[in-house]
Coordinates of C-alpha atoms in Angstrom, one line a residue:
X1 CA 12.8 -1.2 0.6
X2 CA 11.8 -3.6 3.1
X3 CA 7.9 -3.7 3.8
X4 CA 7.1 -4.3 7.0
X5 CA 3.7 -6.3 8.0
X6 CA 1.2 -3.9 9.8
X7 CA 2.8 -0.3 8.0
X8 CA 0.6 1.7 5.1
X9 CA 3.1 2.3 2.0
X10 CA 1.4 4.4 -1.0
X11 CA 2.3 4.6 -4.8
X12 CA 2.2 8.3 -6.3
X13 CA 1.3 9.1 -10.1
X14 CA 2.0 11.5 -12.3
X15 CA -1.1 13.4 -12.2
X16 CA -1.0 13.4 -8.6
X17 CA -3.3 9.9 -7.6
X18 CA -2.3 8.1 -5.4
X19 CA -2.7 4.1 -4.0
X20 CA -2.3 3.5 -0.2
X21 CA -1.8 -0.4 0.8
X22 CA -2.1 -1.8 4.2
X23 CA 0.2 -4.7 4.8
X24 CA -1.7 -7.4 6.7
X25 CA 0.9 -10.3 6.0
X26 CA 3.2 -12.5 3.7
X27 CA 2.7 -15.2 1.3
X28 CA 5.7 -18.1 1.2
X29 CA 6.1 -16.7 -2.6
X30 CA 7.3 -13.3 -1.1
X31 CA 3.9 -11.2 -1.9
X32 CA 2.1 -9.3 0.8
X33 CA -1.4 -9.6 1.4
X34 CA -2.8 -6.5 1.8
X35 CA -6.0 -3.6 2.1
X36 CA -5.9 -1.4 -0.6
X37 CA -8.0 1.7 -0.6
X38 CA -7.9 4.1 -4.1
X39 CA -9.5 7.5 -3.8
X40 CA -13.0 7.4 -2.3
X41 CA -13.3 3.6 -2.5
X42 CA -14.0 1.3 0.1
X43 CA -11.0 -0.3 1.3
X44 CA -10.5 -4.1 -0.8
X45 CA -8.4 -7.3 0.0
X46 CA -5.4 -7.5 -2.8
X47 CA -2.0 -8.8 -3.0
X48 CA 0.8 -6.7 -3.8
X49 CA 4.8 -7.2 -4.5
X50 CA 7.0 -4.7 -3.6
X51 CA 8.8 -4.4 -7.5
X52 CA 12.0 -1.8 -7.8
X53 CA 9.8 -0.7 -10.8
X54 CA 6.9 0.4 -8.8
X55 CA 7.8 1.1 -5.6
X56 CA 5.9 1.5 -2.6
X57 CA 6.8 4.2 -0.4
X58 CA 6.2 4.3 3.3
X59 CA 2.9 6.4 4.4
X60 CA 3.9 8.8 7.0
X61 CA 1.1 8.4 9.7
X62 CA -0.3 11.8 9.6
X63 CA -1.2 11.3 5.7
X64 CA -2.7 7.5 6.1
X65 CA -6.6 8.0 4.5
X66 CA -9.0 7.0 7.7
X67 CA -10.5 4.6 6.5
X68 CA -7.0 2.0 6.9
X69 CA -6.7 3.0 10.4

């Protein structure tokens, strides 16, 4: 999958958790730069990279936490 600067993509565990990601833009190495909120947390700055082992599946809008809007 293509991520797509400006869309919220998630990561779902096993046990139900899950990681929501704001893409804010690319880095010439081919990472994303990124706000990443996890459960109640404050939303942080991180990088992500969009790895066939873990990947990122788009948010549908209705689901995106608040506080990335």
């Amino acid at each position: 999958m293509n991520m797509e600067i400006g869309k919220t993509y998630h990561q779902e565990f096993q046990n139900g958790d899950r990681i929501y990601c704001r893409i804010v833009s690319r880095f010439a190495n081919g990472r994303f730069k990124a706000m990443k909120a996890e459960g109640n947390r404050k939303p942080v700055q991180c990088s992500v990279d969009n790895h066939p082992s873990i990947p990122w599946i788009e948010t549908p809008v209705n689901e995106i936490p608040k506080k990335l809007l």
